[in-house]
């Protein structure tokens, strides 16, 4: 069957550093049954989403008909070694800045000790031999200076030990101080993402086989998309995957980017400077403008990608300050896909954050406006998407979805399954009553570190965990349970067999989704019915509140006055409607309020059972839970649309 004849679906992938190796297998299995429209993810999930978008582009555009066969080979590629004693390709992706190579060596030492389930003390001592030798030498010199002549002088031995300990402590303090300085200077991460000294002429094969993780991502994306090294895959390419006609110019209105997208990609990153979650490719118009410096991006992206960003930047908006040029970030259609991946994958301390610059919007040709923009230019740091939303399950939500959105979740096995040495476990809900209770994570009462870790996890993912348990959400989520001591996560040194096990689990997850959501099958019908039930109940609650409050008069005699249509164009204090549709807008606002009144009257016995929400079974152990309302219930809330996809599928 041709890709265009396959039924459409959306996909959302959870972050998890190396746990993302489950995704290639899952996506290859899904690709046999579905074509992909909206694709989202965070952190390692963003890498899976980017590779999926590139492969789907290659398949749909005809530039690489074998793209998904190439995706299937990625786990084996990352698990391969040149020689059996050498590191895997996965390990070689994490290449540190030269100044921080000793710190990365310490990380590898700790990971090896963890993998062998032994104390890291001996390994740490082995890796700290320069400090030990230095301290021993100082102790020996101190002993000579003190005139040590007899081995029996205990106080002299004590003095030597004290000098040894002091010298070792001083060496460690200097080393940690230096590492801290370099971490701050180099973007709060050991690994920048791209190899220093490589230029735009570096072949894609070299980037793929020798480069760091950003180099590798760029090379793989270009290969999957069937594109040359000097033409990075952009959002415009994805949006026009089914029609490759050229388009130029700089669209000024974001609405021009909304219509007719063939493949859409939405990646979560975190603006740590302003403490905000942000969605790439920055579709939401705002009063600020993002800028970049070439030197900032050369460390974190391949040179060819940086060259594209410079060429695609609107030269009218370039700013010069202190001898440096600040380029305006290109408009969303011209943003490279790999930029979104790199913005989302910036795991704190391990992977450097990405520095962009922000200033207030301004108009070219206005000297005062330019001067104001220069004065307000500030650095802005983007770090891992998982900091604020590691599992963006609501990325493509609609009240009534027209196609399924498959969500692939990653979680830790419980301690019992770990002890039994089980391979990754794939789970989905089996009925409407399954999955209502959010599963327990690891025990948090056994150590302070475990409790603090659970607090951080709750802050990061509490909202997503709550959403994942909702009716009409939990039935579309497949969860892959991994052993955190050896599989995925920060296990950067997994061997080929472990990576193959992750790939196998991903394929099982994809097969589970295919079997459950076959077009016209019961699961998809039930999912649509659940979404209808929960959406109607949420709309009812919101409408009743809207209608009641629209009629209320506050202590000062003011009201929304929808029933009186009192507001005229001159009365509204701000954000007034345009003259052409002012009366029409207020007319329909009045009808909404009237409809809410009719809805309230239609309920059987307010404030008794709702019209759409149904009733809860009298007993929690009712043998017919499906006859009640879906639980937990849903509510409609307003939230900022910061760069999120304005289209709802």
XYZ file of C-alpha atoms in Angstrom:
649
model
C 0.000 0.000 0.000
C 1.300 3.474 -0.891
C 2.018 5.841 2.051
C -0.713 8.244 0.911
C -3.270 5.408 1.114
C -2.472 4.553 4.742
C -4.745 5.937 7.491
C -3.291 8.971 9.303
C -2.155 9.098 12.920
C -0.260 11.365 15.317
C 2.577 10.279 17.619
C 3.923 11.625 20.939
C 7.159 10.224 22.438
C 8.396 10.543 26.019
C 11.929 11.619 26.894
C 14.405 9.367 28.654
C 17.994 9.940 27.367
C 19.168 6.521 26.074
C 15.719 4.980 26.699
C 14.831 6.510 23.338
C 16.448 3.483 21.693
C 13.048 1.772 21.997
C 11.598 4.177 19.423
C 13.130 3.039 16.095
C 11.580 -0.426 16.376
C 8.207 0.937 17.485
C 8.067 3.494 14.685
C 9.060 1.018 11.987
C 6.209 -1.295 13.033
C 3.715 1.603 13.114
C 4.913 2.854 9.714
C 3.716 -0.361 8.085
C 0.099 0.516 8.992
C -0.050 4.317 9.299
C 1.081 7.569 7.781
C 2.247 10.196 10.268
C 0.770 13.705 10.366
C 1.626 15.330 13.718
C 4.751 14.187 15.561
C 5.827 15.409 18.994
C 8.252 14.642 21.784
C 10.683 15.951 24.364
C 14.356 15.269 25.083
C 15.208 11.783 23.763
C 11.609 11.634 22.554
C 12.417 14.667 20.403
C 15.217 12.690 18.722
C 12.779 9.876 17.946
C 10.244 12.426 16.686
C 12.815 14.155 14.470
C 14.028 10.896 12.956
C 10.415 9.830 12.368
C 9.610 13.140 10.659
C 12.673 12.824 8.407
C 11.848 9.211 7.497
C 8.220 10.060 6.771
C 9.385 12.963 4.606
C 11.700 10.624 2.689
C 8.895 8.103 2.227
C 6.137 10.571 1.312
C 8.222 12.828 -0.937
C 9.888 9.912 -2.713
C 13.415 11.105 -1.921
C 14.123 7.957 0.146
C 11.637 5.127 -0.303
C 13.700 2.917 2.059
C 13.811 5.435 4.899
C 12.114 3.193 7.472
C 14.385 0.273 6.611
C 17.226 2.620 7.546
C 15.460 3.561 10.782
C 15.259 -0.140 11.646
C 19.062 -0.361 11.526
C 19.735 2.506 13.953
C 19.813 0.404 17.181
C 22.354 -2.001 15.672
C 24.393 0.959 14.439
C 24.542 2.509 17.912
C 25.323 -0.835 19.577
C 28.214 -1.662 17.228
C 31.913 -1.573 18.227
C 34.916 -1.301 15.898
C 36.732 -3.843 18.048
C 35.251 -5.833 20.910
C 37.255 -3.869 23.511
C 36.339 -0.446 22.102
C 33.300 1.669 23.077
C 29.984 1.381 21.234
C 28.882 4.073 18.809
C 26.347 5.138 21.457
C 29.169 5.860 23.915
C 31.151 7.772 21.304
C 28.215 10.117 20.719
C 28.917 11.707 24.123
C 32.163 13.506 23.310
C 33.096 16.156 25.895
C 34.642 19.551 25.432
C 38.442 19.117 25.673
C 38.597 21.149 28.896
C 36.071 18.818 30.531
C 37.435 15.498 29.269
C 38.733 14.518 32.778
C 35.279 15.159 34.240
C 33.671 12.987 31.546
C 36.240 10.269 32.296
C 35.012 10.353 35.892
C 31.409 9.945 34.647
C 32.417 6.865 32.638
C 34.179 5.470 35.717
C 31.022 5.803 37.803
C 28.881 4.256 35.054
C 31.222 1.255 34.722
C 31.126 0.693 38.467
C 27.331 0.897 38.448
C 27.057 -1.562 35.566
C 29.235 -4.055 37.444
C 27.185 -3.467 40.633
C 30.252 -2.729 42.742
C 31.603 0.112 44.796
C 33.156 2.874 42.736
C 35.847 3.636 45.343
C 38.623 1.616 43.687
C 37.718 2.932 40.240
C 37.710 6.508 41.546
C 41.108 5.994 43.163
C 42.415 4.613 39.893
C 41.133 7.614 37.955
C 42.517 10.067 40.537
C 46.115 8.864 40.319
C 47.550 12.284 39.329
C 46.275 13.803 42.556
C 47.409 10.854 44.617
C 50.928 10.978 43.159
C 51.103 14.736 43.698
C 49.948 14.448 47.298
C 52.338 11.572 48.023
C 55.241 13.570 46.629
C 54.391 16.567 48.808
C 54.118 14.315 51.852
C 57.536 12.839 51.141
C 59.094 16.289 50.775
C 57.456 17.384 54.022
C 58.841 14.343 55.790
C 62.349 15.093 54.548
C 62.039 18.735 55.564
C 60.987 17.686 59.056
C 64.106 15.537 59.352
C 62.543 12.095 59.423
C 65.355 9.701 60.338
C 63.676 6.925 62.258
C 60.588 5.049 61.129
C 59.453 4.761 64.706
C 58.725 8.454 65.153
C 54.939 8.211 65.073
C 54.286 11.934 65.206
C 56.417 12.458 62.112
C 54.398 9.820 60.260
C 51.249 11.602 61.372
C 52.622 14.891 60.063
C 53.343 13.235 56.708
C 49.809 11.835 56.524
C 48.340 15.226 57.347
C 50.387 16.870 54.608
C 49.328 14.102 52.220
C 45.651 14.581 53.048
C 45.877 18.358 52.827
C 47.640 18.230 49.479
C 45.068 15.786 48.103
C 42.184 17.943 49.344
C 43.756 21.056 47.806
C 44.224 19.251 44.495
C 40.581 18.114 44.486
C 39.352 21.611 45.382
C 41.358 23.161 42.541
C 40.146 20.487 40.127
C 36.480 20.941 41.058
C 36.831 24.719 40.884
C 38.286 24.436 37.399
C 35.520 22.065 36.287
C 32.880 24.419 37.666
C 34.403 27.340 35.786
C 34.512 25.360 32.538
C 30.960 24.057 32.973
C 29.623 27.591 33.357
C 31.709 28.859 30.460
C 30.665 26.021 28.170
C 26.917 26.050 28.732
C 26.418 23.936 31.871
C 27.201 20.654 30.145
C 30.116 18.290 29.561
C 29.214 17.481 25.950
C 28.497 20.354 23.511
C 27.116 18.201 20.706
C 29.404 18.938 17.758
C 33.066 18.229 17.091
C 35.358 21.265 17.318
C 37.274 22.144 14.167
C 34.940 20.486 11.664
C 33.511 22.678 8.918
C 30.562 22.669 6.542
C 32.515 20.545 4.044
C 32.790 17.577 6.412
C 31.084 14.615 4.668
C 27.887 13.229 6.146
C 29.473 9.775 6.399
C 32.188 11.202 8.636
C 29.649 13.048 10.780
C 27.661 9.846 11.162
C 30.568 7.545 12.005
C 32.846 9.873 14.000
C 30.874 12.903 15.145
C 29.236 13.771 18.433
C 25.487 13.358 18.940
C 24.402 16.571 17.125
C 26.654 15.696 14.170
C 25.192 12.187 14.118
C 21.603 13.455 14.315
C 22.165 15.820 11.402
C 23.767 13.103 9.256
C 21.000 10.582 9.970
C 18.217 13.118 9.343
C 19.755 14.098 6.006
C 20.140 10.458 5.002
C 16.569 9.528 5.972
C 15.228 12.543 4.105
C 17.406 11.831 1.057
C 18.986 15.277 1.131
C 22.494 16.630 0.569
C 24.779 17.742 3.372
C 24.448 21.467 2.596
C 20.633 21.531 2.507
C 19.396 20.797 6.051
C 15.880 19.418 6.308
C 13.624 22.297 7.387
C 10.097 22.706 8.699
C 9.031 23.981 5.263
C 10.168 20.674 3.753
C 8.055 18.702 6.224
C 5.039 20.917 5.680
C 5.282 20.325 1.920
C 6.383 16.693 1.884
C 3.600 15.757 -0.533
C 4.264 18.684 -2.883
C 7.845 19.764 -3.415
C 7.262 23.031 -5.288
C 9.596 25.841 -4.264
C 8.527 28.772 -2.180
C 10.498 31.864 -1.268
C 10.267 35.136 0.563
C 9.622 35.979 4.185
C 5.980 35.520 5.235
C 5.044 38.156 7.787
C 1.816 36.569 8.970
C 1.985 33.328 10.946
C -1.391 32.302 9.484
C 0.430 31.633 6.203
C 2.250 28.798 7.951
C -0.840 27.087 9.345
C -2.630 25.802 6.266
C -1.794 22.738 4.253
C 0.902 21.133 6.394
C 1.643 17.578 5.332
C 3.894 16.564 8.252
C 4.058 18.610 11.434
C 6.696 18.451 14.132
C 6.258 19.916 17.613
C 9.147 19.576 20.067
C 9.265 20.696 23.693
C 12.208 22.661 25.066
C 12.694 24.682 28.254
C 13.510 28.381 28.395
C 15.375 28.312 31.711
C 16.101 32.048 31.599
C 12.388 32.834 31.835
C 11.361 29.505 33.491
C 8.969 28.565 30.686
C 8.170 25.525 28.545
C 8.470 26.422 24.866
C 7.486 24.546 21.716
C 9.680 24.430 18.629
C 9.301 25.763 15.891
C 8.136 28.902 17.752
C 4.847 29.263 15.870
C 3.188 31.577 18.360
C 3.670 35.234 17.436
C 4.964 37.396 20.308
C 6.358 40.825 20.957
C 9.938 39.544 21.189
C 12.423 38.309 18.618
C 15.032 35.545 18.939
C 18.602 36.055 17.745
C 21.737 33.917 17.564
C 25.493 34.335 17.317
C 27.468 32.015 15.076
C 30.066 31.281 17.780
C 27.355 30.166 20.222
C 25.848 27.671 17.783
C 29.059 26.263 16.259
C 29.693 24.333 19.470
C 26.273 22.732 19.620
C 25.368 22.219 15.929
C 27.224 21.069 12.792
C 28.805 23.847 10.756
C 26.498 23.227 7.762
C 23.432 23.827 9.936
C 24.867 27.076 11.322
C 25.694 28.227 7.788
C 22.083 27.559 6.757
C 20.764 29.587 9.716
C 22.955 32.534 8.728
C 21.885 32.328 5.069
C 18.178 32.031 5.962
C 18.215 34.898 8.459
C 16.497 38.097 7.370
C 19.433 40.521 6.864
C 17.229 43.552 7.519
C 17.095 42.623 11.202
C 20.802 41.970 11.822
C 22.225 43.691 14.926
C 25.828 44.580 15.705
C 27.053 44.992 19.272
C 30.577 45.075 20.707
C 32.033 43.967 17.388
C 29.769 40.918 17.114
C 26.896 40.237 14.716
C 23.582 38.973 16.039
C 21.448 37.285 13.374
C 17.703 37.099 13.672
C 16.562 33.482 13.973
C 14.931 32.504 10.657
C 11.166 32.355 10.379
C 9.606 28.999 11.384
C 9.435 27.511 7.858
C 13.203 27.904 7.446
C 14.250 26.423 10.803
C 16.252 23.178 10.477
C 14.683 20.141 12.105
C 17.966 19.316 13.855
C 17.869 22.680 15.655
C 14.634 21.620 17.355
C 16.184 18.295 18.369
C 19.217 20.012 19.844
C 17.124 22.580 21.735
C 15.056 19.793 23.279
C 17.989 17.479 24.107
C 20.168 19.401 26.553
C 20.246 17.123 29.596
C 21.606 19.307 32.443
C 25.314 18.856 33.241
C 25.732 16.070 30.676
C 24.745 18.046 27.546
C 25.310 21.778 27.124
C 22.386 24.171 27.018
C 21.885 26.282 23.875
C 22.261 30.050 24.068
C 20.101 32.275 21.916
C 19.386 35.980 22.405
C 16.123 37.835 22.767
C 15.004 41.430 22.380
C 11.839 43.409 21.863
C 10.389 43.375 18.362
C 11.413 46.306 16.168
C 11.084 47.669 12.637
C 13.964 47.954 10.161
C 14.751 51.468 8.980
C 13.848 53.062 12.297
C 17.059 54.114 14.056
C 15.353 54.600 17.419
C 13.696 51.200 17.190
C 17.044 49.552 16.360
C 18.796 51.312 19.238
C 16.081 50.162 21.631
C 16.414 46.585 20.367
C 20.169 46.682 20.955
C 19.748 48.049 24.458
C 17.318 45.260 25.395
C 19.276 42.390 23.822
C 19.732 39.651 26.451
C 21.003 36.040 26.451
C 18.384 33.343 26.795
C 19.252 29.717 27.557
C 17.359 26.681 26.281
C 17.778 23.381 28.079
C 16.186 19.939 28.092
C 12.492 19.734 27.223
C 12.059 17.139 29.949
C 12.656 19.782 32.623
C 9.147 21.140 32.131
C 7.296 18.499 30.085
C 8.921 15.133 29.505
C 5.755 13.544 28.094
C 3.641 16.163 26.236
C 0.605 13.899 25.787
C -1.730 16.811 24.995
C 0.372 18.225 22.141
C -2.172 17.444 19.415
C -5.307 17.043 21.480
C -8.715 17.961 20.127
C -12.016 17.683 21.935
C -13.105 15.218 19.266
C -10.040 13.693 17.544
C -10.352 12.820 13.877
C -7.436 10.351 14.011
C -5.648 8.451 16.777
C -2.692 9.943 18.622
C -0.358 7.172 19.778
C 1.633 7.967 22.898
C 4.665 5.857 23.830
C 5.538 6.129 27.508
C 8.700 5.044 29.328
C 8.754 4.021 32.987
C 10.876 2.103 35.487
C 10.153 -1.486 36.400
C 9.204 -2.152 39.985
C 11.768 -3.758 42.268
C 10.222 -7.221 41.979
C 10.550 -7.293 38.194
C 14.115 -5.981 38.493
C 15.036 -8.806 40.860
C 13.548 -11.344 38.475
C 15.738 -9.908 35.716
C 12.853 -9.394 33.318
C 13.426 -7.893 29.903
C 11.574 -4.646 29.094
C 7.850 -5.078 29.686
C 5.183 -3.630 27.367
C 1.808 -2.711 28.870
C -1.472 -1.140 27.785
C -4.815 -0.799 29.526
C -7.197 -3.709 28.976
C -10.519 -1.973 29.608
C -12.173 1.256 30.699
C -11.635 0.435 34.384
C -7.923 -0.269 33.921
C -5.308 2.396 34.572
C -7.467 4.815 36.560
C -5.027 4.659 39.459
C -1.653 6.187 38.626
C 1.013 3.472 39.119
C 3.510 3.757 41.942
C 7.101 4.580 41.123
C 10.151 3.394 43.025
C 10.036 3.334 46.837
C 10.698 6.841 48.154
C 11.074 6.010 51.844
C 14.383 4.175 51.710
C 16.807 7.045 51.218
C 16.898 10.815 51.207
C 18.171 10.781 47.626
C 15.193 8.674 46.542
C 12.736 11.013 48.229
C 14.341 14.121 46.721
C 14.434 12.463 43.300
C 10.717 11.672 43.546
C 10.027 15.314 44.436
C 11.875 16.522 41.341
C 10.074 13.966 39.177
C 6.712 15.076 40.580
C 7.478 18.716 39.800
C 8.578 17.868 36.250
C 5.897 15.411 35.238
C 3.007 15.731 37.677
C 0.707 17.344 35.107
C 1.538 14.774 32.422
C 1.089 11.860 34.844
C -2.330 13.237 35.745
C -3.326 13.594 32.098
C -2.111 10.089 31.267
C -4.641 8.595 33.723
C -7.651 10.372 32.170
C -10.402 8.551 30.331
C -9.825 8.995 26.605
C -6.080 9.331 27.233
C -4.890 6.215 29.020
C -6.295 3.840 26.394
C -4.028 5.268 23.661
C -0.791 5.089 25.709
C 1.555 2.117 25.532
C 4.122 1.972 28.343
C 7.519 0.277 28.127
C 8.934 -0.623 31.552
C 12.744 -0.649 31.742
C 15.230 -1.752 34.385
C 16.794 1.581 35.472
C 19.985 -0.117 36.667
C 20.965 -1.310 33.195
C 18.504 -0.178 30.511
C 18.016 3.314 29.126
C 18.231 6.504 31.155
C 21.793 7.458 32.067
C 23.131 4.034 31.124
C 25.251 5.554 28.366
C 27.446 2.459 28.102
C 24.798 -0.143 27.215
C 26.158 -3.009 25.127
C 24.723 -4.262 21.858
C 22.614 -6.971 23.494
C 20.924 -4.493 25.839
C 20.224 -2.120 22.954
C 18.769 -5.028 20.952
C 16.440 -5.818 23.883
C 15.220 -2.204 23.890
C 14.623 -2.377 20.145
C 12.632 -5.599 20.571
C 10.475 -3.971 23.259
C 9.816 -1.024 20.946
C 8.656 -3.377 18.203
C 6.306 -5.089 20.655
C 4.883 -1.689 21.639
C 4.287 -0.775 17.996
C 2.616 -4.117 17.343
C 0.368 -3.620 20.387
C -0.809 -0.246 19.084
C -1.372 -1.663 15.605
C -3.428 -4.544 16.919
C -5.451 -2.376 19.287
C -6.216 0.501 16.911
C -6.851 -1.204 13.598
C -9.058 1.145 11.505
C -12.717 0.397 12.158
C -11.878 -1.726 15.187
C -13.500 -1.642 18.600
C -10.644 0.196 20.361
C -10.806 3.230 18.056
C -14.620 3.336 18.306
C -14.426 3.131 22.091
C -11.732 5.826 22.195
C -13.904 8.197 20.149
C -16.896 7.496 22.400
C -14.860 8.171 25.534
C -13.607 11.466 24.109
C -17.175 12.441 23.200
C -18.405 11.632 26.730
C -15.600 13.473 28.535
C -15.691 16.448 26.138
C -19.439 16.937 26.451
C -19.230 16.745 30.241
C -16.387 19.277 30.326
C -18.220 21.607 27.911
C -21.354 21.369 30.053
C -19.490 22.427 33.190
C -17.737 25.296 31.410
C -20.942 26.464 29.711
C -22.917 26.514 32.959
C -20.219 28.569 34.647
C -20.066 30.911 31.656
C -23.822 31.432 31.661
C -24.122 32.030 35.407
C -21.230 34.469 35.637
C -22.313 36.352 32.512
C -25.514 37.301 34.349
C -23.958 38.131 37.707
C -23.600 41.736 38.901
C -20.708 42.535 41.241
C -20.822 44.792 44.305
C -20.143 47.849 42.150
C -23.021 47.159 39.802
C -20.832 46.013 36.915
C -21.636 42.926 34.858
C -20.501 41.286 31.654
C -23.827 42.558 30.228
C -23.986 39.936 27.519
C -27.762 39.750 27.911
C -28.040 43.502 27.439
C -25.477 43.908 24.652
C -24.533 47.145 26.355
C -20.959 47.330 25.119
C -20.318 49.520 22.130
C -17.025 50.061 20.339
C -16.394 53.112 22.527
C -17.212 51.352 25.822
C -14.779 48.459 25.779
C -11.680 49.254 27.875
C -9.204 47.298 25.697
C -8.886 44.628 23.001
C -12.079 45.697 21.309
C -13.515 43.846 18.336
C -13.057 45.278 14.895
C -15.924 47.406 13.661
C -16.895 44.877 10.980
C -17.795 42.089 13.374
C -18.369 43.826 16.720
C -22.160 43.393 16.715
C -21.949 39.856 15.358
C -19.477 38.778 18.085
C -21.626 40.167 20.889
C -24.729 38.627 19.340
C -23.163 35.164 19.505
C -21.845 35.788 23.009
C -25.440 36.431 24.045
C -26.565 33.221 22.366
C -23.870 31.276 24.208
C -25.149 32.639 27.512
C -28.726 31.798 26.536
C -27.684 28.302 25.510
C -26.092 27.813 28.902
C -29.393 28.742 30.543
C -31.222 26.170 28.412
C -28.593 23.580 29.293
C -29.079 24.243 32.980
C -32.818 23.825 32.608
C -32.352 20.537 30.752
C -30.595 18.903 33.666
C -32.834 16.595 35.655
C -32.509 18.131 39.096
C -29.797 20.742 39.557
C -27.456 20.486 41.270
C -27.995 16.772 40.832
C -26.824 14.533 37.972
C -25.385 16.343 34.999
C -26.780 15.975 31.515
C -23.598 14.673 29.854
C -21.431 13.699 32.826
C -23.548 10.721 33.810
C -23.594 9.311 37.311
C -20.970 7.616 39.397
C -21.743 3.987 40.393
C -23.024 3.772 43.976
C -20.289 1.353 45.033
C -16.634 1.574 44.069
C -16.684 -2.202 43.449
C -19.721 -1.995 41.179
C -19.774 -4.924 38.732
C -20.809 -2.560 35.916
C -18.434 0.425 36.153
C -18.859 1.235 32.454
C -22.457 2.348 33.079
C -21.250 5.341 35.060
C -19.450 8.460 33.938
C -15.834 8.148 32.760
C -13.455 8.626 35.658
C -11.608 10.731 36.452
C -13.688 13.530 35.004
C -12.331 16.272 32.754
C -12.481 20.044 32.848
C -11.763 22.797 30.356
C -9.114 25.352 31.322
C -7.484 28.283 29.576
C -3.722 28.067 29.147
C -1.137 30.112 27.246
C -0.464 29.019 23.684
C 3.316 29.518 23.764
C 4.428 28.222 20.414
C 2.070 25.260 20.443
C 0.539 24.039 17.235
C -2.491 26.261 16.517
C -4.060 23.488 14.444
C -6.002 20.809 16.249
C -6.277 17.424 14.544
